[in-house]
Structure formats: structure tokens, C-alpha cells
Amino acid sequence: MKDLSSYPIGVFDSGLGGLSVWLELVKLMPYEDIIYFADSGNCPYGNRTKSEIIDLSIRNSQFLIDKGAKIIVVACNTATGAAIKELRDTFKIPFVGMEPAVKPAAKETRTKHIGVLATKGTLESELFQETKNAFTKGVTVHMQIGLGLVEIVENQKIEEKSTSDLLQKYLQPMLDNGVDKIVLGCTHYPFLKPVFDRLLPQNVDLINPAPAVAKQTLRQLSKFELRNNEPRTPNYDFYTSGDERLLDDFLRYIKVR
Ligand code: DGL
């Protein structure tokens, strides 16, 4: 069989949010080449129909496979919820999806109240509902759609006053209900961390599933003998279906360029 270990990891998201996963992949697997595709031209996915998200996810994956991807990380909760099964059925290479991190949140909560902030698509997906039903017995899950937050990150309006006001509006009902863990159910949201940190009391923890997804990617690469573990300077390529300037500015903002 052909040795594909030197081929790149492919990563896609509806936009720039998946870079929160990219950052963790790079930390954990510093010698792997990675191709990132931001579908910012079609962002947001959150209010699209399941079949639209499946079509876009297949297109994004085909793009990455044509560029040589040996594995694909679906760095988008909404695309994972709508399309991971179809992607695995359509393509031969392994796929890693986002895990809605309600399991660790439910395990660690002391107040027995956890919050989940995500897109409409994610919260309504079967995957999310199944995970919630399986792992949150005895815990109340307070769900909130983060309408508008994806666009704020895409357009780098993170530090604007209106962002803090909107986030406050979404967080207050969870805080009033005594949550002590808030799951970031969308890969764009970790980039709002400075705003969360200003708004949340110290006893409330944010849970970002990206490190766990990076670990799962490593496990899959090892399982399929696809790991590139030779010390070397890796290649990182970034593509967008949207505005290239926004991608470049964002990469500079998160200090990747
Ligand atoms: N980063 C995507 C996610 O994790 C955002 C979805 C959207 O575009 O609405 O769900």
C-alpha cells in the first residue's frame, strides 16, 4: 500500500473559526503539513438546511482531497452535526469531527447546570441531541444560539462594544441559572475568549473542545499509520472561498503570519 504519511492533514470550516482547531493541531503535531480551507464565501452555515451543509461539506472535502489530504478534520460543529456521516460514506480517507463537549462539562460541573453556546444547526442536530441525552443525566443543560457571533469573528469585530453587549445578552440567562461550565459549541467562539473573560465570573469555566479534537486526530493518524513524525519544517497552506484580505488579516491577528 502507498505510504501517505508525508501527505498533509486537511482542515475545513465554514470560515475562520476552524483556525482554533488548527492552532491545537500545530501544537500537538508540529511536523505535519496542514491545508486549511475557510468557506467564508458561504459562511455562516448555522442557519442553512442540512442538505445544503452536506453539499458544501462534500465540496470542501473534495477540494482538500484534490490537494492531497490524507485525513480531514471537520473543524466546524455545524458541518459535523449535519454531514459527518455522509462524508464518511462518500470518501475513503478518515474524517475527524467536532465533539460537542457536553460530556466533560457534565462530568465536572459542581452546580449541575451547564451552558452550551452554539449555532442553531448544531443545537438541533441529532448528534448533539444524542450526546446530550447520553451524557448529561442529572445535569440541566442551558442552550443558547449564538446568533451573530460567527459574523463578528469573520469580520474581526471582536473588540467592539456591541460584541460585548451581545455576548452579555446570551450569557446572562445561563449565569442566572447557576451554570459553572460553558461549552463553546462553535469553533469561532474561542476567538471571543478575551470578551468572555471580561464578562464571566471566575467560578465559570469555558470548555473549548479543540484540544480534544487534535488528540483524536493524532489517534486516527496513528491508527491508520499516517503519522508524519520526522522533525522538519512543515508547510501550512490557507485557502478561502471568501475575502482573502480578511483571511490574511485574521492570520496576522492570531499571530500565524
Ligand atoms: N465554526 C462553525 C461551527 O463550529 C460556525 C458555523 C456557522 O458558520 O454558522 O459551527
CSV table of C-alpha atoms and ligand atoms in Angstrom, one decimal:
chain,number,residue,atom,x,y,z
A,1,MET,CA,0.0,0.0,0.0
A,2,LYS,CA,1.2,3.5,-0.8
A,3,ASP,CA,2.8,5.4,2.2
A,4,LEU,CA,0.7,8.5,2.6
A,5,SER,CA,2.3,9.7,5.9
A,6,SER,CA,4.1,12.6,4.3
A,7,TYR,CA,0.8,13.9,2.8
A,8,PRO,CA,-1.0,16.9,4.5
A,9,ILE,CA,-3.8,17.0,7.0
A,10,GLY,CA,-6.8,18.8,5.5
A,11,VAL,CA,-9.0,21.0,7.7
A,12,PHE,CA,-12.1,22.9,6.8
A,13,ASP,CA,-14.7,25.1,8.5
A,14,SER,CA,-17.5,27.4,7.3
A,15,GLY,CA,-14.9,30.2,7.8
A,16,LEU,CA,-12.1,31.2,10.0
A,17,GLY,CA,-13.3,29.6,13.3
A,18,GLY,CA,-11.7,26.3,12.5
A,19,LEU,CA,-8.4,28.0,13.0
A,20,SER,CA,-9.0,27.5,16.7
A,21,VAL,CA,-8.6,23.8,15.9
A,22,TRP,CA,-5.7,24.4,13.5
A,23,LEU,CA,-3.8,26.0,16.4
A,24,GLU,CA,-4.2,22.9,18.5
A,25,LEU,CA,-3.2,20.5,15.7
A,26,VAL,CA,0.0,22.5,15.1
A,27,LYS,CA,0.8,22.4,18.8
A,28,LEU,CA,0.3,18.6,19.1
A,29,MET,CA,1.7,17.6,15.7
A,30,PRO,CA,4.4,20.1,14.8
A,31,TYR,CA,5.8,18.2,11.8
A,32,GLU,CA,2.6,17.6,9.9
A,33,ASP,CA,1.8,19.7,6.8
A,34,ILE,CA,-1.7,21.2,7.0
A,35,ILE,CA,-4.0,22.6,4.4
A,36,TYR,CA,-6.8,24.8,5.8
A,37,PHE,CA,-9.9,25.7,3.8
A,38,ALA,CA,-12.2,28.5,5.0
A,39,ASP,CA,-15.6,28.5,3.3
A,40,SER,CA,-16.1,32.1,4.3
A,41,GLY,CA,-17.8,32.8,0.9
A,42,ASN,CA,-20.7,30.6,2.2
A,43,CYS,CA,-20.5,31.5,5.9
A,44,PRO,CA,-22.4,31.2,8.1
A,45,TYR,CA,-23.6,27.6,7.9
A,46,GLY,CA,-25.6,27.8,11.1
A,47,ASN,CA,-29.0,28.7,9.6
A,48,ARG,CA,-28.6,26.6,6.4
A,49,THR,CA,-30.5,23.4,5.7
A,50,LYS,CA,-28.9,20.0,6.4
A,51,SER,CA,-28.8,19.2,2.7
A,52,GLU,CA,-27.1,22.5,1.9
A,53,ILE,CA,-24.5,21.8,4.6
A,54,ILE,CA,-23.9,18.3,3.3
A,55,ASP,CA,-23.3,19.6,-0.3
A,56,LEU,CA,-20.9,22.3,0.9
A,57,SER,CA,-19.0,19.8,3.2
A,58,ILE,CA,-18.6,17.4,0.3
A,59,ARG,CA,-17.3,20.2,-1.9
A,60,ASN,CA,-14.9,21.4,0.8
A,61,SER,CA,-13.6,17.8,1.3
A,62,GLN,CA,-13.1,17.2,-2.4
A,63,PHE,CA,-11.1,20.4,-2.6
A,64,LEU,CA,-8.8,19.2,0.2
A,65,ILE,CA,-8.5,15.6,-1.2
A,66,ASP,CA,-7.6,17.1,-4.6
A,67,LYS,CA,-4.8,18.9,-2.7
A,68,GLY,CA,-3.6,15.6,-1.3
A,69,ALA,CA,-5.2,15.4,2.2
A,70,LYS,CA,-4.6,12.1,3.9
A,71,ILE,CA,-7.2,12.8,6.7
A,72,ILE,CA,-9.8,15.6,7.1
A,73,VAL,CA,-10.6,17.4,10.2
A,74,VAL,CA,-14.1,18.9,10.0
A,75,ALA,CA,-13.3,21.9,12.3
A,76,CYS,CA,-16.9,23.0,12.3
A,77,ASN,CA,-19.6,21.8,14.8
A,78,THR,CA,-22.4,22.7,12.4
A,79,ALA,CA,-20.9,20.7,9.5
A,80,THR,CA,-20.0,17.8,11.7
A,81,GLY,CA,-23.6,17.6,13.0
A,82,ALA,CA,-25.1,17.8,9.6
A,83,ALA,CA,-22.6,15.9,7.4
A,84,ILE,CA,-20.0,13.7,9.1
A,85,LYS,CA,-21.9,10.5,8.3
A,86,GLU,CA,-22.3,11.4,4.6
A,87,LEU,CA,-18.6,12.5,4.4
A,88,ARG,CA,-17.5,9.1,5.8
A,89,ASP,CA,-19.9,7.3,3.4
A,90,THR,CA,-18.6,9.4,0.4
A,91,PHE,CA,-14.9,9.4,0.8
A,92,LYS,CA,-12.3,6.7,1.6
A,93,ILE,CA,-10.0,8.7,3.9
A,94,PRO,CA,-10.6,9.1,7.6
A,95,PHE,CA,-12.6,12.0,9.0
A,96,VAL,CA,-12.4,13.6,12.4
A,97,GLY,CA,-15.4,15.7,13.5
A,98,MET,CA,-16.0,18.1,16.4
A,99,GLU,CA,-17.3,16.6,19.6
A,100,PRO,CA,-19.9,18.6,21.4
A,101,ALA,CA,-18.1,18.8,24.7
A,102,VAL,CA,-21.1,18.4,26.9
A,103,LYS,CA,-19.6,15.1,28.3
A,104,PRO,CA,-16.6,16.7,30.1
A,105,ALA,CA,-18.8,19.7,31.2
A,106,ALA,CA,-21.5,17.4,32.7
A,107,LYS,CA,-18.8,15.3,34.4
A,108,GLU,CA,-17.1,18.3,36.0
A,109,THR,CA,-20.0,20.6,36.9
A,110,ARG,CA,-20.5,21.2,40.6
A,111,THR,CA,-23.7,23.2,40.3
A,112,LYS,CA,-25.3,20.6,38.0
A,113,HIS,CA,-26.0,23.4,35.5
A,114,ILE,CA,-24.0,23.7,32.3
A,115,GLY,CA,-24.4,26.1,29.4
A,116,VAL,CA,-23.9,25.4,25.7
A,117,LEU,CA,-23.4,28.2,23.2
A,118,ALA,CA,-23.7,27.0,19.6
A,119,THR,CA,-25.3,27.6,16.2
A,120,LYS,CA,-29.0,26.7,15.6
A,121,GLY,CA,-27.8,23.9,13.3
A,122,THR,CA,-25.6,22.3,15.9
A,123,LEU,CA,-28.2,22.5,18.7
A,124,GLU,CA,-30.8,21.0,16.5
A,125,SER,CA,-28.6,18.2,15.1
A,126,GLU,CA,-29.2,14.6,16.0
A,127,LEU,CA,-25.5,14.3,17.0
A,128,PHE,CA,-25.9,17.0,19.6
A,129,GLN,CA,-29.2,15.7,20.9
A,130,GLU,CA,-27.9,12.1,21.2
A,131,THR,CA,-24.7,13.3,23.0
A,132,LYS,CA,-26.7,15.4,25.4
A,133,ASN,CA,-29.2,12.6,26.2
A,134,ALA,CA,-26.4,10.1,26.7
A,135,PHE,CA,-24.1,12.1,28.9
A,136,THR,CA,-25.9,14.7,30.9
A,137,LYS,CA,-28.1,12.7,33.3
A,138,GLY,CA,-28.8,14.7,36.4
A,139,VAL,CA,-27.5,17.9,34.9
A,140,THR,CA,-29.6,20.7,33.4
A,141,VAL,CA,-28.3,21.9,30.0
A,142,HIS,CA,-29.0,25.6,29.2
A,143,MET,CA,-28.7,26.0,25.4
A,144,GLN,CA,-28.2,29.3,23.7
A,145,ILE,CA,-28.0,30.0,20.0
A,146,GLY,CA,-25.1,32.4,19.4
A,147,LEU,CA,-26.8,34.3,16.5
A,148,GLY,CA,-24.4,36.9,15.0
A,149,LEU,CA,-21.2,35.7,16.8
A,150,VAL,CA,-19.8,33.9,13.8
A,151,GLU,CA,-20.0,37.0,11.7
A,152,ILE,CA,-18.4,39.1,14.4
A,153,VAL,CA,-15.3,36.8,14.3
A,154,GLU,CA,-15.3,36.6,10.5
A,155,ASN,CA,-15.2,40.4,10.3
A,156,GLN,CA,-12.9,40.8,13.2
A,157,LYS,CA,-15.2,42.9,15.3
A,158,ILE,CA,-14.2,41.0,18.4
A,159,GLU,CA,-13.2,44.1,20.5
A,160,GLU,CA,-16.2,46.2,19.6
A,161,LYS,CA,-18.6,47.3,22.4
A,162,SER,CA,-21.6,45.8,20.6
A,163,THR,CA,-19.9,42.4,20.7
A,164,SER,CA,-19.6,42.5,24.5
A,165,ASP,CA,-23.2,43.6,24.7
A,166,LEU,CA,-24.5,40.8,22.5
A,167,LEU,CA,-22.4,38.2,24.4
A,168,GLN,CA,-23.6,39.5,27.7
A,169,LYS,CA,-27.2,39.1,26.5
A,170,TYR,CA,-26.5,35.4,25.6
A,171,LEU,CA,-24.6,34.6,28.8
A,172,GLN,CA,-26.9,36.3,31.4
A,173,PRO,CA,-29.7,33.7,31.4
A,174,MET,CA,-27.1,30.9,31.8
A,175,LEU,CA,-25.5,32.7,34.7
A,176,ASP,CA,-28.8,33.4,36.3
A,177,ASN,CA,-29.4,29.7,36.2
A,178,GLY,CA,-26.1,29.0,38.0
A,179,VAL,CA,-24.0,27.4,35.3
A,180,ASP,CA,-20.4,26.8,36.2
A,181,LYS,CA,-19.3,25.4,32.8
A,182,ILE,CA,-20.0,26.8,29.4
A,183,VAL,CA,-19.3,24.7,26.3
A,184,LEU,CA,-18.1,26.6,23.2
A,185,GLY,CA,-20.1,24.6,20.7
A,186,CYS,CA,-18.8,26.5,17.7
A,187,THR,CA,-15.2,26.8,16.6
A,188,HIS,CA,-15.4,30.5,16.0
A,189,TYR,CA,-16.2,31.2,19.7
A,190,PRO,CA,-12.7,30.5,21.2
A,191,PHE,CA,-11.6,33.7,19.5
A,192,LEU,CA,-14.1,35.6,21.6
A,193,LYS,CA,-12.3,34.4,24.8
A,194,PRO,CA,-11.0,37.9,25.8
A,195,VAL,CA,-14.6,39.1,25.8
A,196,PHE,CA,-15.8,36.0,27.7
A,197,ASP,CA,-13.1,36.6,30.3
A,198,ARG,CA,-14.3,40.1,30.9
A,199,LEU,CA,-17.9,39.0,31.3
A,200,LEU,CA,-17.7,35.7,33.2
A,201,PRO,CA,-17.3,35.4,37.0
A,202,GLN,CA,-14.2,33.5,38.0
A,203,ASN,CA,-16.0,30.3,39.0
A,204,VAL,CA,-17.4,29.8,35.5
A,205,ASP,CA,-15.1,27.8,33.1
A,206,LEU,CA,-15.2,27.8,29.3
A,207,ILE,CA,-14.8,24.5,27.6
A,208,ASN,CA,-13.1,24.6,24.2
A,209,PRO,CA,-13.3,21.1,22.5
A,210,ALA,CA,-10.4,21.9,20.1
A,211,PRO,CA,-7.6,20.3,22.1
A,212,ALA,CA,-9.6,17.0,22.4
A,213,VAL,CA,-10.2,17.1,18.6
A,214,ALA,CA,-6.5,17.5,18.0
A,215,LYS,CA,-5.8,14.5,20.2
A,216,GLN,CA,-8.4,12.4,18.3
A,217,THR,CA,-6.8,13.4,15.0
A,218,LEU,CA,-3.4,12.1,16.4
A,219,ARG,CA,-5.1,8.9,17.4
A,220,GLN,CA,-6.6,8.4,14.0
A,221,LEU,CA,-3.3,9.2,12.2
A,222,SER,CA,-1.5,6.6,14.4
A,223,LYS,CA,-4.3,4.0,13.9
A,224,PHE,CA,-4.1,4.3,10.1
A,225,GLU,CA,-0.2,4.6,10.0
A,226,LEU,CA,-0.5,8.1,8.5
A,227,ARG,CA,1.6,9.9,11.1
A,228,ASN,CA,4.4,12.2,9.9
A,229,ASN,CA,6.8,12.3,12.9
A,230,GLU,CA,10.1,13.3,11.3
A,231,PRO,CA,11.5,16.5,12.6
A,232,ARG,CA,11.1,19.0,9.7
A,233,THR,CA,9.7,22.5,8.9
A,234,PRO,CA,6.1,21.9,7.9
A,235,ASN,CA,4.1,23.6,5.2
A,236,TYR,CA,0.9,25.4,6.1
A,237,ASP,CA,-1.4,26.4,3.3
A,238,PHE,CA,-4.6,28.5,3.7
A,239,TYR,CA,-7.4,28.9,1.2
A,240,THR,CA,-10.7,30.8,1.4
A,241,SER,CA,-13.8,31.0,-0.8
A,242,GLY,CA,-14.3,34.5,0.6
A,243,ASP,CA,-12.2,37.6,1.0
A,244,GLU,CA,-8.5,36.8,1.0
A,245,ARG,CA,-7.7,40.0,2.8
A,246,LEU,CA,-9.9,39.0,5.8
A,247,LEU,CA,-8.1,35.7,5.9
A,248,ASP,CA,-4.7,37.4,5.9
A,249,ASP,CA,-5.7,39.9,8.5
A,250,PHE,CA,-7.0,37.2,10.7
A,251,LEU,CA,-3.9,35.1,10.4
A,252,ARG,CA,-1.9,38.1,11.4
A,253,TYR,CA,-4.3,38.8,14.3
A,254,ILE,CA,-3.8,35.3,15.7
A,255,LYS,CA,0.0,35.6,15.0
A,256,VAL,CA,0.2,32.8,12.5
A,257,ARG,CA,1.7,35.3,9.9
B,1,DGL,N1,-17.4,27.4,13.1
B,1,DGL,C1,-18.7,26.9,12.8
B,1,DGL,C2,-19.2,25.9,13.8
B,1,DGL,O1,-18.3,25.4,14.5
B,1,DGL,C3,-19.6,28.0,12.5
B,1,DGL,C4,-20.9,27.7,11.9
B,1,DGL,C5,-21.5,28.8,11.0
B,1,DGL,O2,-20.9,29.1,10.0
B,1,DGL,O3,-22.6,29.2,11.4
B,1,DGL,O4,-20.3,25.5,13.9
